[in-house]
PDB file of C-alpha atoms in Angstrom:
ATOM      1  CA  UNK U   1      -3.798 -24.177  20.596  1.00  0.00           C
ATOM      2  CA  UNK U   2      -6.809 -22.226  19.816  1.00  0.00           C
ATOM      3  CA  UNK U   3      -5.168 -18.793  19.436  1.00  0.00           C
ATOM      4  CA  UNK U   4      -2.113 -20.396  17.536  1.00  0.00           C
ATOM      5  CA  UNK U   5      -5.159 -21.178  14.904  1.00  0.00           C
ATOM      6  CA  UNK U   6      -6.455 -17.492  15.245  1.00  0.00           C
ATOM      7  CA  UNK U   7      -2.923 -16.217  14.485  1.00  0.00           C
ATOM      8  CA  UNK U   8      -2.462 -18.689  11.558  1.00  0.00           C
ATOM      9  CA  UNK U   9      -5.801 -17.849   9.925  1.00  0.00           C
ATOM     10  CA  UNK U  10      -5.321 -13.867  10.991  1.00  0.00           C
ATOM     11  CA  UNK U  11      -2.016 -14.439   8.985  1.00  0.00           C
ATOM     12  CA  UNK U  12      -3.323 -16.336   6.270  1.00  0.00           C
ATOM     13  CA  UNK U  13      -6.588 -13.551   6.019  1.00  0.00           C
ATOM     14  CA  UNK U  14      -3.429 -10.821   5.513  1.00  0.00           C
ATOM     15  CA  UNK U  15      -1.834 -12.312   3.039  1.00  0.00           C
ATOM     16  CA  UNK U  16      -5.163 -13.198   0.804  1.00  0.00           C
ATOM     17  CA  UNK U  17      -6.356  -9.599   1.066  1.00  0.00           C
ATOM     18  CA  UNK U  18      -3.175  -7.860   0.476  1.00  0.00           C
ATOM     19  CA  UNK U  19      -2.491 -10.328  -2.602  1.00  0.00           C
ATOM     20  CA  UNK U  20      -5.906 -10.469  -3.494  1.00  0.00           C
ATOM     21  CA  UNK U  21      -6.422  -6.313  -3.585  1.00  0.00           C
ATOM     22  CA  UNK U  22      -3.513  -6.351  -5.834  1.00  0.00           C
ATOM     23  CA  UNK U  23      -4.514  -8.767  -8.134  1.00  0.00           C
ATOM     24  CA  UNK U  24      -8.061  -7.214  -8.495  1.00  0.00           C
ATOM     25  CA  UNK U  25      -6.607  -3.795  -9.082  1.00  0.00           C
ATOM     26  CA  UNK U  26      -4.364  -5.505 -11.741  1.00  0.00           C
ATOM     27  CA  UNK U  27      -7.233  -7.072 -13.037  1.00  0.00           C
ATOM     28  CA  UNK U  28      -9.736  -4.434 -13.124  1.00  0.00           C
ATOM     29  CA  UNK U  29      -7.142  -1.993 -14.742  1.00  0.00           C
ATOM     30  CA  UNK U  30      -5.540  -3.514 -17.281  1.00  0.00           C
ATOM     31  CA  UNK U  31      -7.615  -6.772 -18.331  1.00  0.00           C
ATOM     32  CA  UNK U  32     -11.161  -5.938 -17.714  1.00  0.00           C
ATOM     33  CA  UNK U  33     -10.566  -2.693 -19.645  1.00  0.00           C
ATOM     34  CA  UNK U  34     -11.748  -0.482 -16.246  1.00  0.00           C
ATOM     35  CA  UNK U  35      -8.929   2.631 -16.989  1.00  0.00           C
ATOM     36  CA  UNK U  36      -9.563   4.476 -14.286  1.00  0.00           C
ATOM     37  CA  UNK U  37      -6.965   4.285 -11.564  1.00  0.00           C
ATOM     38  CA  UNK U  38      -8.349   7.577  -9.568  1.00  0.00           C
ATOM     39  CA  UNK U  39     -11.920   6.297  -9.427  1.00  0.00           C
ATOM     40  CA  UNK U  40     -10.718   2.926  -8.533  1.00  0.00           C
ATOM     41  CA  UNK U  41      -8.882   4.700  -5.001  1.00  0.00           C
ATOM     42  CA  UNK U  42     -11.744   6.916  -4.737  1.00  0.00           C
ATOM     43  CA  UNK U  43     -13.676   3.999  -4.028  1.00  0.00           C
ATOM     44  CA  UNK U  44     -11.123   2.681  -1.929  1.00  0.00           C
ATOM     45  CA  UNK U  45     -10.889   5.864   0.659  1.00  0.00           C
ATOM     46  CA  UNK U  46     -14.897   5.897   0.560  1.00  0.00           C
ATOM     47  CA  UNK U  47     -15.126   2.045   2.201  1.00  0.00           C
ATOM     48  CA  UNK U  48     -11.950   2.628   4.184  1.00  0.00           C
ATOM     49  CA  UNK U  49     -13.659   5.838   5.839  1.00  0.00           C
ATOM     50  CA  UNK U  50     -17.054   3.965   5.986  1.00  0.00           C
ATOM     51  CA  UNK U  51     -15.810   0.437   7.129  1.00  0.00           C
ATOM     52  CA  UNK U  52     -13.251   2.032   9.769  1.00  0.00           C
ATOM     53  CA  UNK U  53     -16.230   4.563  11.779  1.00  0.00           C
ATOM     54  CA  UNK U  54     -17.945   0.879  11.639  1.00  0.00           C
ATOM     55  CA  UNK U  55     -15.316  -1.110  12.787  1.00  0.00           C
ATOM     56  CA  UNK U  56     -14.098   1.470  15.781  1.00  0.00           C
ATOM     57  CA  UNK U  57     -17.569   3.351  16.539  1.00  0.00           C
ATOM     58  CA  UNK U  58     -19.579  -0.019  16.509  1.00  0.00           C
ATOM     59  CA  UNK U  59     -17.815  -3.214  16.995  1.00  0.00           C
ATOM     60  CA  UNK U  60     -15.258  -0.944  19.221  1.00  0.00           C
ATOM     61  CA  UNK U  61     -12.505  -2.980  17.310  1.00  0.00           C
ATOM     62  CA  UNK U  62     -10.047  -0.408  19.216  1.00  0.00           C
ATOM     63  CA  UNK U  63     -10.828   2.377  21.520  1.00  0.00           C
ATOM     64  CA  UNK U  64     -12.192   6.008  19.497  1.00  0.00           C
ATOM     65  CA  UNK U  65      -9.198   8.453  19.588  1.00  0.00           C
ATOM     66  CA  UNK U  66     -10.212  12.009  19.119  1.00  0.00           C
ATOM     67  CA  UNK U  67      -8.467  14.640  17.265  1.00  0.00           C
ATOM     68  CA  UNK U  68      -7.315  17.457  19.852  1.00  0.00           C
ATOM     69  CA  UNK U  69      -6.592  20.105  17.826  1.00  0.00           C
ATOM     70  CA  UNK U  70      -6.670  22.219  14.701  1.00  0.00           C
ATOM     71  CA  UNK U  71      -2.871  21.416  14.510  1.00  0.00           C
ATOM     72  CA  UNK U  72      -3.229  17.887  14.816  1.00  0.00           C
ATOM     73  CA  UNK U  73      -6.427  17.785  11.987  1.00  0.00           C
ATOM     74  CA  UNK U  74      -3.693  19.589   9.704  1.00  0.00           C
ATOM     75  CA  UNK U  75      -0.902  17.280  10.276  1.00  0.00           C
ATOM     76  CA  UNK U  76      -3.328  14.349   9.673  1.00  0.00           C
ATOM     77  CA  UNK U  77      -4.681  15.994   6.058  1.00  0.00           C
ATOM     78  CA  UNK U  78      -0.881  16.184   5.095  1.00  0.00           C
ATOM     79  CA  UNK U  79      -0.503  12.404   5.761  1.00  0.00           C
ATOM     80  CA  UNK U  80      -3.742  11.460   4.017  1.00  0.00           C
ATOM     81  CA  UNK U  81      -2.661  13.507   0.667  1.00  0.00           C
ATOM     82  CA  UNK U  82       0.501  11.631   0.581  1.00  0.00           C
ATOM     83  CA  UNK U  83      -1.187   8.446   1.181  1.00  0.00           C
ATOM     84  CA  UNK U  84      -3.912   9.723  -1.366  1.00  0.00           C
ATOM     85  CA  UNK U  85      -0.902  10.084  -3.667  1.00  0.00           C
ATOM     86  CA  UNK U  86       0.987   6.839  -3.090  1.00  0.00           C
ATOM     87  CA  UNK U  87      -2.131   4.662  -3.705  1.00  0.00           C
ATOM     88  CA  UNK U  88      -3.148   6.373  -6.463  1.00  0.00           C
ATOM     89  CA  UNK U  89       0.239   6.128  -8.333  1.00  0.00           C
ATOM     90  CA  UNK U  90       0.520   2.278  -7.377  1.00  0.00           C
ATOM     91  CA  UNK U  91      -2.693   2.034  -8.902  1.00  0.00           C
ATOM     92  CA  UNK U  92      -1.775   4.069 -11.992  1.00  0.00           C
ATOM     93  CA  UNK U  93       1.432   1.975 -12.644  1.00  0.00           C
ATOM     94  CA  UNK U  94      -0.364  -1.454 -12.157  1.00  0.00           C
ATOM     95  CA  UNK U  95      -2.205  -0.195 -15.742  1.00  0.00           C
ATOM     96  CA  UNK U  96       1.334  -0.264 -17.567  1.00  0.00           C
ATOM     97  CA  UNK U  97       3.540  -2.929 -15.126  1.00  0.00           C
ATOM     98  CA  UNK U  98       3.380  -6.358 -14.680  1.00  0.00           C
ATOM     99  CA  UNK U  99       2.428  -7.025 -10.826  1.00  0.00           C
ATOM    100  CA  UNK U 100       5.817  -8.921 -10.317  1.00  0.00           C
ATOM    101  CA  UNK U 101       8.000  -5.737 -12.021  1.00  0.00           C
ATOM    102  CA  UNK U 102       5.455  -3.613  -9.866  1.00  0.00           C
ATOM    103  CA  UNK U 103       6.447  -5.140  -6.439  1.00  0.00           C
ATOM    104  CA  UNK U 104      10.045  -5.646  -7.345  1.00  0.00           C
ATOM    105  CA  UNK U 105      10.059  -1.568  -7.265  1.00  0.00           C
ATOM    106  CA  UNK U 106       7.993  -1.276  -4.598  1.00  0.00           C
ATOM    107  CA  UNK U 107       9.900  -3.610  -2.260  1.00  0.00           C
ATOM    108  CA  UNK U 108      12.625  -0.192  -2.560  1.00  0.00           C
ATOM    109  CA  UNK U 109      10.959   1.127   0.138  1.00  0.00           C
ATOM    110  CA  UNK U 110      13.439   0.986   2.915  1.00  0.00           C
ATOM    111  CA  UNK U 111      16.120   2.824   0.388  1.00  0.00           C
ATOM    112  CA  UNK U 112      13.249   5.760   0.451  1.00  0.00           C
ATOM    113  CA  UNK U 113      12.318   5.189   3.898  1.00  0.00           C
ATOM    114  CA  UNK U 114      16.192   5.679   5.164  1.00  0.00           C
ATOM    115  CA  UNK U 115      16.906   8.228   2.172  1.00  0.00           C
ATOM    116  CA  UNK U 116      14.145  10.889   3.947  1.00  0.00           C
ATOM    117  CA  UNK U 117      14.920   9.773   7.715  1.00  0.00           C
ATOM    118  CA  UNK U 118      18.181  11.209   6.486  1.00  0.00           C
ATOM    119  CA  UNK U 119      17.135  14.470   5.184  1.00  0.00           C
ATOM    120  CA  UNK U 120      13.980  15.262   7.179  1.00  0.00           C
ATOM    121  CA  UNK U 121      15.740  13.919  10.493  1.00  0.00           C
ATOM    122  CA  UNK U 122      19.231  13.933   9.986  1.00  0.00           C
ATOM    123  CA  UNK U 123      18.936  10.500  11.639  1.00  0.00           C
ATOM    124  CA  UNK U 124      21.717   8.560  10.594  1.00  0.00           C
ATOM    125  CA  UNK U 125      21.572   4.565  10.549  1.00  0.00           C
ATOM    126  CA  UNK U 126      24.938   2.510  11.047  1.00  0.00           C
ATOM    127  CA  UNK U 127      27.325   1.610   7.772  1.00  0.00           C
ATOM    128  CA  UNK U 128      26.020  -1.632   7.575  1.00  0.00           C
ATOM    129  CA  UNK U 129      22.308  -0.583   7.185  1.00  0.00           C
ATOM    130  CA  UNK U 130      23.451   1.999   4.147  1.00  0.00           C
ATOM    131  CA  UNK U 131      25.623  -1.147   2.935  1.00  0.00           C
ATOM    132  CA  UNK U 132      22.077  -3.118   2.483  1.00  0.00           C
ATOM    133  CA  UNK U 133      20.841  -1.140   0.849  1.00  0.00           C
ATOM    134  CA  UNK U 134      23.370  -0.982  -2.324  1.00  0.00           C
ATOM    135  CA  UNK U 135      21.800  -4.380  -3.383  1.00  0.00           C
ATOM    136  CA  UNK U 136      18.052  -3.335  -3.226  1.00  0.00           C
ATOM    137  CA  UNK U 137      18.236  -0.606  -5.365  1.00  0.00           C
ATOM    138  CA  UNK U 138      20.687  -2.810  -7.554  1.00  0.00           C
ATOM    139  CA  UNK U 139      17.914  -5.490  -7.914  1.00  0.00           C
ATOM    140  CA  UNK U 140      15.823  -3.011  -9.487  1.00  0.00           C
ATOM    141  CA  UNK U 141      18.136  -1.580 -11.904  1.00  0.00           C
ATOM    142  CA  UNK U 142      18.837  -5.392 -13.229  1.00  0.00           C
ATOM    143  CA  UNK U 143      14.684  -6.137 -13.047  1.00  0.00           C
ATOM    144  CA  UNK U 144      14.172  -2.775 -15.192  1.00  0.00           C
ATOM    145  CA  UNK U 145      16.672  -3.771 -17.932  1.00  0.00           C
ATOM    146  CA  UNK U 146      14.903  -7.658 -17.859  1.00  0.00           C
ATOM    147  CA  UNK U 147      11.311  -6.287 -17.529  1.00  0.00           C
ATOM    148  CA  UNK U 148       9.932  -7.599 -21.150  1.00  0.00           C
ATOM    149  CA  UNK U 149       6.686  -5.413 -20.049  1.00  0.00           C
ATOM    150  CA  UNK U 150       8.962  -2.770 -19.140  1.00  0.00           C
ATOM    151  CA  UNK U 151       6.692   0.933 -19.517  1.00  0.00           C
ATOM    152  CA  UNK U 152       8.358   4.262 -18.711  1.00  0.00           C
ATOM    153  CA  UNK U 153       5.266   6.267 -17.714  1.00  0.00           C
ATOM    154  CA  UNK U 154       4.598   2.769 -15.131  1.00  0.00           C
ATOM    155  CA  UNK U 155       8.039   2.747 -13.785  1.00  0.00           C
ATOM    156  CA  UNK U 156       7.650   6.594 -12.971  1.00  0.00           C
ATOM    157  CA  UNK U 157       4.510   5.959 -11.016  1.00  0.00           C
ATOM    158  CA  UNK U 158       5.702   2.913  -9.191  1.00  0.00           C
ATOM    159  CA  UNK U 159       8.566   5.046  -8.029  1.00  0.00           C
ATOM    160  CA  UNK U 160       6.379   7.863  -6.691  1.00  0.00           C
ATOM    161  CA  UNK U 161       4.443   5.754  -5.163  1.00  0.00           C
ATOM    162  CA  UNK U 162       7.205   3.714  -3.401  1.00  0.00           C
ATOM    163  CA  UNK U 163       8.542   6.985  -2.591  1.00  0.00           C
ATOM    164  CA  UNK U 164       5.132   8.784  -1.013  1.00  0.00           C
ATOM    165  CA  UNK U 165       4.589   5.443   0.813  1.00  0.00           C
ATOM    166  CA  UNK U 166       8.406   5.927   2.697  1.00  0.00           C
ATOM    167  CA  UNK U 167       7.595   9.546   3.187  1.00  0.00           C
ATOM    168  CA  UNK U 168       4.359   9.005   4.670  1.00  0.00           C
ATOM    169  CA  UNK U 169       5.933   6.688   7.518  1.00  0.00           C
ATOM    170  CA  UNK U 170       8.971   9.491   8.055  1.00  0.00           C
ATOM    171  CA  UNK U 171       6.572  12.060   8.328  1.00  0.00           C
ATOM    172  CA  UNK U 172       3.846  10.193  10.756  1.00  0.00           C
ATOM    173  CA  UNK U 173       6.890   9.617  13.224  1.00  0.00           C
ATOM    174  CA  UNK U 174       7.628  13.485  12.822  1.00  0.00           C
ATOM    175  CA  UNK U 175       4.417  15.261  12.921  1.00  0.00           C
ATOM    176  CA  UNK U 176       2.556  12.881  15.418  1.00  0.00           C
ATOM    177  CA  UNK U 177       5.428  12.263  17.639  1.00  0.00           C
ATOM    178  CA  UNK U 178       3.776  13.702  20.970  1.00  0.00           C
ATOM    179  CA  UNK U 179       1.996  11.410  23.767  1.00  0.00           C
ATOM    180  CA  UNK U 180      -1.377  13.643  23.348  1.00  0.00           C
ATOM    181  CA  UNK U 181      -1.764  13.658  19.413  1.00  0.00           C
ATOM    182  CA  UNK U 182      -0.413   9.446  18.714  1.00  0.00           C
ATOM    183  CA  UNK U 183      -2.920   7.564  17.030  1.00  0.00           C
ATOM    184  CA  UNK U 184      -3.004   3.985  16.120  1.00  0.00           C
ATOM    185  CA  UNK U 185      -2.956   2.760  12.514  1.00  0.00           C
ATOM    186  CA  UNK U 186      -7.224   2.512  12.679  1.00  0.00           C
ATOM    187  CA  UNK U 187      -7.936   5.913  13.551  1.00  0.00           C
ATOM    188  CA  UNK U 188      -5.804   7.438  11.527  1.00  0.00           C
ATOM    189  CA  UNK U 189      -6.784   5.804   8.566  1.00  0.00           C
ATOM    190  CA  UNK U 190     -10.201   6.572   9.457  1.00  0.00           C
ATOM    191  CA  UNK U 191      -9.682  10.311   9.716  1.00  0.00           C
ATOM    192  CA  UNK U 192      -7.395  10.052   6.629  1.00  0.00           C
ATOM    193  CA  UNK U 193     -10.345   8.179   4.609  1.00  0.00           C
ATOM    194  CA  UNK U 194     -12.275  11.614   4.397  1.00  0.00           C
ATOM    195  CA  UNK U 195      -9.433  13.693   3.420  1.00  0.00           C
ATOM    196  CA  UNK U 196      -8.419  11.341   0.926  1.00  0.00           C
ATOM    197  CA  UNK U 197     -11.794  11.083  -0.576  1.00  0.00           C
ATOM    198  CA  UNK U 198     -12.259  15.176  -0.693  1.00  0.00           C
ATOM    199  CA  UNK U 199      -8.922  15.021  -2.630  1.00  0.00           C
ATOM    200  CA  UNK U 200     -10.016  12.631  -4.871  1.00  0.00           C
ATOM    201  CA  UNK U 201     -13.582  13.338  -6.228  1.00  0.00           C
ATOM    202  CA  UNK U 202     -12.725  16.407  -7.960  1.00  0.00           C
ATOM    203  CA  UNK U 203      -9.768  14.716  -9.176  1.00  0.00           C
ATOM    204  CA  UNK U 204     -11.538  11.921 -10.387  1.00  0.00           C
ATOM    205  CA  UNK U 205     -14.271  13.955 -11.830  1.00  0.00           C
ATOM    206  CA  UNK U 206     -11.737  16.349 -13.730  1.00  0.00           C
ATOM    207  CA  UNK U 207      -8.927  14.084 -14.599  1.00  0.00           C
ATOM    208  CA  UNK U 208     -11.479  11.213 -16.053  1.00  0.00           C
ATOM    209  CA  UNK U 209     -14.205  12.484 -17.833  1.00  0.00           C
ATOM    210  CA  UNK U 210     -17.188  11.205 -17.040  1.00  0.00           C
ATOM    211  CA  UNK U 211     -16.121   8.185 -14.960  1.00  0.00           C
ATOM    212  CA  UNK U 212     -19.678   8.122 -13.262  1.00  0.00           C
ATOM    213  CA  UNK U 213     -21.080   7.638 -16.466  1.00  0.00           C
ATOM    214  CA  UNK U 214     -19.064   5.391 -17.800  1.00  0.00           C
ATOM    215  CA  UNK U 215     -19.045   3.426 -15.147  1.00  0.00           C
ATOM    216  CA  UNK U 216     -23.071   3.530 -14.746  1.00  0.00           C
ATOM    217  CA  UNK U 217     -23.054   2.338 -18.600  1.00  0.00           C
ATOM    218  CA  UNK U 218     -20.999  -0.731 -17.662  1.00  0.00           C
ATOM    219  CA  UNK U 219     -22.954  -1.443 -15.157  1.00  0.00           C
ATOM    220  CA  UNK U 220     -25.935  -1.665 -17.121  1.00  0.00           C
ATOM    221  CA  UNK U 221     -23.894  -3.606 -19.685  1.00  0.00           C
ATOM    222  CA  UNK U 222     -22.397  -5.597 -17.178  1.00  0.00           C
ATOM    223  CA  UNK U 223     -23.408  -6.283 -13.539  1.00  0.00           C
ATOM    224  CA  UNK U 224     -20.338  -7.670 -11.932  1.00  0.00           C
ATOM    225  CA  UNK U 225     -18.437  -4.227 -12.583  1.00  0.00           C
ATOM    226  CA  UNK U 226     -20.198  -3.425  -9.605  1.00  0.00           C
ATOM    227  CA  UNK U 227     -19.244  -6.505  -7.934  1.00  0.00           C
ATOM    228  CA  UNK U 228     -15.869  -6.188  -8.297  1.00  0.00           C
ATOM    229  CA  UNK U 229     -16.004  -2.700  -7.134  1.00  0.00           C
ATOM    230  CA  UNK U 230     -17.703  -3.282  -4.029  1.00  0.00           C
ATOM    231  CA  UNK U 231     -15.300  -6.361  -3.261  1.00  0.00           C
ATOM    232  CA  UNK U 232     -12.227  -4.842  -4.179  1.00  0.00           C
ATOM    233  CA  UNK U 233     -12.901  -1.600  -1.819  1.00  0.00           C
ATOM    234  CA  UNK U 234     -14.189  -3.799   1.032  1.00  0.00           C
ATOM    235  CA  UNK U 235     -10.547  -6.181   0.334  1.00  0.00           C
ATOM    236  CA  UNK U 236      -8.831  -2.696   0.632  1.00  0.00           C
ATOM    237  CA  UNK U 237     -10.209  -1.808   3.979  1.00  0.00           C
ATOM    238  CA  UNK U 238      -9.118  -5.330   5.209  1.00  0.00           C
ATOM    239  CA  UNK U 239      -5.869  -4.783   3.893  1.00  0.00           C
ATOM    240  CA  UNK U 240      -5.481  -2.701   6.394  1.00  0.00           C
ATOM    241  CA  UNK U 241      -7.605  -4.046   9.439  1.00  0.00           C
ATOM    242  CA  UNK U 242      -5.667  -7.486   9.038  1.00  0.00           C
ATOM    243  CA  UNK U 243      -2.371  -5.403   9.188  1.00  0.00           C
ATOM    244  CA  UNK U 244      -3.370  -3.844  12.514  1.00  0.00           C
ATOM    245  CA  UNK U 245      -4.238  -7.213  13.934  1.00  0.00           C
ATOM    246  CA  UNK U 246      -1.537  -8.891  12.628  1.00  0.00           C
ATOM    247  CA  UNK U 247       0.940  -6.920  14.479  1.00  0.00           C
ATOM    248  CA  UNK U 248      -1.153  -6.781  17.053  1.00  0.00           C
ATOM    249  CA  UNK U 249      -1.031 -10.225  17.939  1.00  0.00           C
ATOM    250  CA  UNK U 250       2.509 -11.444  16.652  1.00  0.00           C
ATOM    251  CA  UNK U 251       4.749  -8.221  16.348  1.00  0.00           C
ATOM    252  CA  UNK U 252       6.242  -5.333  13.983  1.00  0.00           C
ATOM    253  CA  UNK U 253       9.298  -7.525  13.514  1.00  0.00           C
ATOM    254  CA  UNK U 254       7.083 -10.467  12.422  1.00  0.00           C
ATOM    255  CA  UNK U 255       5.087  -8.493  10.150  1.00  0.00           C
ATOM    256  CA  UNK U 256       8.030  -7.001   8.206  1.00  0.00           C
ATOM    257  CA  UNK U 257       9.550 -11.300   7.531  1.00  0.00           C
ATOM    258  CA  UNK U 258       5.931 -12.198   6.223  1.00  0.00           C
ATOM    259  CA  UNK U 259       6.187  -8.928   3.962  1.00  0.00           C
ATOM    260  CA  UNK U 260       9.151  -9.752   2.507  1.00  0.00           C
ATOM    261  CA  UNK U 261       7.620 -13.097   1.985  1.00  0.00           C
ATOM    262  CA  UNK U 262       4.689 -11.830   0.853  1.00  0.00           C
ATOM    263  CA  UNK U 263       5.858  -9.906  -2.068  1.00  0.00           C
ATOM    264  CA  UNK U 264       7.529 -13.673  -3.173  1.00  0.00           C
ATOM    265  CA  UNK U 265       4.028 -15.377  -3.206  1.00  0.00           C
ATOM    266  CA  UNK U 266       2.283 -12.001  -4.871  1.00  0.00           C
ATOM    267  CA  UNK U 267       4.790 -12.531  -7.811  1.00  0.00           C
ATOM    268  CA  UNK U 268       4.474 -16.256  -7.953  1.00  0.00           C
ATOM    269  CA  UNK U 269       0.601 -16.488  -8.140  1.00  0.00           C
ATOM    270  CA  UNK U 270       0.610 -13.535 -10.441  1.00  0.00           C
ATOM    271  CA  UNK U 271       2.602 -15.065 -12.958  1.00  0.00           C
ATOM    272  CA  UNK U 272       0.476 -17.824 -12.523  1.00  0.00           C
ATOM    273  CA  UNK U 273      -2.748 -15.917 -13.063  1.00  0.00           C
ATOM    274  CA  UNK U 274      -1.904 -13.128 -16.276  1.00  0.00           C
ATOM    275  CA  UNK U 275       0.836 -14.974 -17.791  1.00  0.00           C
ATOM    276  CA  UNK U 276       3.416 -12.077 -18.070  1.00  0.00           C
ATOM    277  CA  UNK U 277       6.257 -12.892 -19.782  1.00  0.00           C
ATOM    278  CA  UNK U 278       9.474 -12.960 -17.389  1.00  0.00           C
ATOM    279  CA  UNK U 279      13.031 -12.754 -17.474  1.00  0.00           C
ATOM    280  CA  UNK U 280      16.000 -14.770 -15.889  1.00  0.00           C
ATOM    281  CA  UNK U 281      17.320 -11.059 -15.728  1.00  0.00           C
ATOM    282  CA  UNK U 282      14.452 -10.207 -14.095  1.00  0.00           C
ATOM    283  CA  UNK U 283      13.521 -12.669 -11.613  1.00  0.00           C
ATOM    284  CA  UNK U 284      17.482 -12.492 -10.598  1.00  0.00           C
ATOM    285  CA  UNK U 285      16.960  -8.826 -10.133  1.00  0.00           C
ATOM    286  CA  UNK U 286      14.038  -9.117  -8.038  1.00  0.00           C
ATOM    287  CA  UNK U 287      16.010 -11.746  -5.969  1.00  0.00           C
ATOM    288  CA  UNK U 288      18.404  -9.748  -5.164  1.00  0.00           C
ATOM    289  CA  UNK U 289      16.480  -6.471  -3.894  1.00  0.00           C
ATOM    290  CA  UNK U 290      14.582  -8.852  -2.180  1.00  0.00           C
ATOM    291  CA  UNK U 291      17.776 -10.099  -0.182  1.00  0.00           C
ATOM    292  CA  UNK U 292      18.668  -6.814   0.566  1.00  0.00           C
ATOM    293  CA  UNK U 293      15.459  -5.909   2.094  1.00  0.00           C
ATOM    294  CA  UNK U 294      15.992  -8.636   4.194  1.00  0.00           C
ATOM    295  CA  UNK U 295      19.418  -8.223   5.120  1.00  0.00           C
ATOM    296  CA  UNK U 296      18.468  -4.111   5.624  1.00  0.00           C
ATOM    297  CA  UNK U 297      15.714  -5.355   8.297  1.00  0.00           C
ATOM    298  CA  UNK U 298      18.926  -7.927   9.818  1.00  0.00           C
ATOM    299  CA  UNK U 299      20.921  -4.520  10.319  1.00  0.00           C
ATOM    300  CA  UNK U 300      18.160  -2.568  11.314  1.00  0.00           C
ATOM    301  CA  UNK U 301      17.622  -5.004  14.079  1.00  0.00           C
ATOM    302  CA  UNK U 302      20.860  -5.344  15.382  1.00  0.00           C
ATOM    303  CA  UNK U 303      21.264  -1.596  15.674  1.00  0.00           C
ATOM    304  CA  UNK U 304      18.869  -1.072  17.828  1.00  0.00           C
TER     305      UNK U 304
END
């Protein structure tokens, strides 16, 4: 009984941070006037790099893996700038999207995912898995032309970042496929933390002028700025810590139904919370790429 309760509230911990990092991001981006999308992942990478040596070094949440080799430091920095870059364009296109238009595009992944396991792998997936996937990218095409909110420069970022996201899971089969360089999702995000955050604070310092300052002025202005910096970056990290437990203690297969269902409630409470105007169109769109992601998980499973 008792670890059916620590499963429940594990699960109900995921969803609340994933939602809730979202939200904030939307929040802080668009509403609260804070434009700064690269700062805003800057400050991500630095508590995910922080919070992660805490988590493994200290409370030895998993064992400390070790990287081997030069090689195996390079292949890592190549998955942390396309993680770098998928975060920071999901965070760029929550500025011009609607969260509910901005999952509806990101719940493409698998199209992406099987799309470059094609042409980095050649690894083909039975008929019926390419067959799935004709209604997920069909749910977005109908969302886009219902979006009321709909933002050209947004939709381009969402995309990249759906698209970096599917390439970064392609490429971590590829380039740590061997016995001696496989590390679990917590290391490698805390090796991937620093990279990310030595790609970033040049960016962030050249790309938005004078973000440290402007940020220090609202501050002074405005206390909580801080607040909801610190508590968004620390939501972040647990993003990702409550992923790793989740599956864990259930499984990959379980994880991937309470995405699918999580990208539902994410819409839902959105809505809820800004108010942005929605479609029939739109909503039907999102339905249906949402049904295809589900039926493209079915087919995955049953060709296994």
């Amino acid at each position: 009984m008792s670890d059916k309760f620590f499963t429940v509230g594990l699960i109900s911990t995921w969803y609340s941070s994933n939602i809730g990092v979202l939200l904030l991001n939307k929040f802080l981006l668009s509403n609260y006037g804070f434009k700064y999308p690269i700062f805003l992942t800057l400050c991500h990478m630095l508590a995910c790099s922080l919070l992660s040596y805490v988590a493994i070094s200290w409370i030895k949440v998993v064992p400390m893996q070790s990287i081997k080799s030069r090689v195996q430091f390079l292949k890592i920095s190549s998955l942390g700038f396309i993680f770098c870059l998928s975060v920071v364009g999901g965070n760029i296109s929550l500025r011009y999207l609607a969260v509910s238009f901005n999952q509806a595009v990101g719940a493409t992944t698998p199209f992406f995912t099987a799309v470059f396991a094609y042409l980095m792998t050649r690894k083909k997936e039975g008929w019926l898995t390419y067959v799935t996937l004709i209604p997920v990218v069909t749910g977005v095409v109908i969302a886009s032309g219902g979006e009321p909110s709909f933002h050209v420069f947004g939709f381009i970022m969402c995309i990249g970042a759906t698209a970096a996201r599917a390439l970064k899971s392609v490429l971590q089969g590829i380039l740590l496929s061997s016995e001696g360089e496989k590390l679990n999702s917590m290391n490698l995000l805390m090796y991937m933390g620093p990279v990310a955050v030595a790609i970033l604070l040049p960016a962030a310092l050249y790309m938005e002028e004078d973000v440290v300052g402007i940020t220090i002025a609202l501050a002074r202005d405005d206390v909580s700025i801080v607040w909801y910096l610190v508590f968004n970056s620390a939501l972040a990290y647990f993003v990702n810590l409550t992923n790793f437990l989740v599956t864990k203690h259930t499984s990959a297969l379980t994880l991937q139904v309470l995405g699918n269902a999580k990208g539902a409630v994410a819409v839902v409470v959105s809505i809820l919370i800004f108010r942005n105007p929605v479609s029939v169109t739109g909503m039907l769109g999102y339905s249906l790429t949402v049904t295809g992601v589900i039926l493209y998980s079915e087919a995955k499973k049953r060709n296994r």
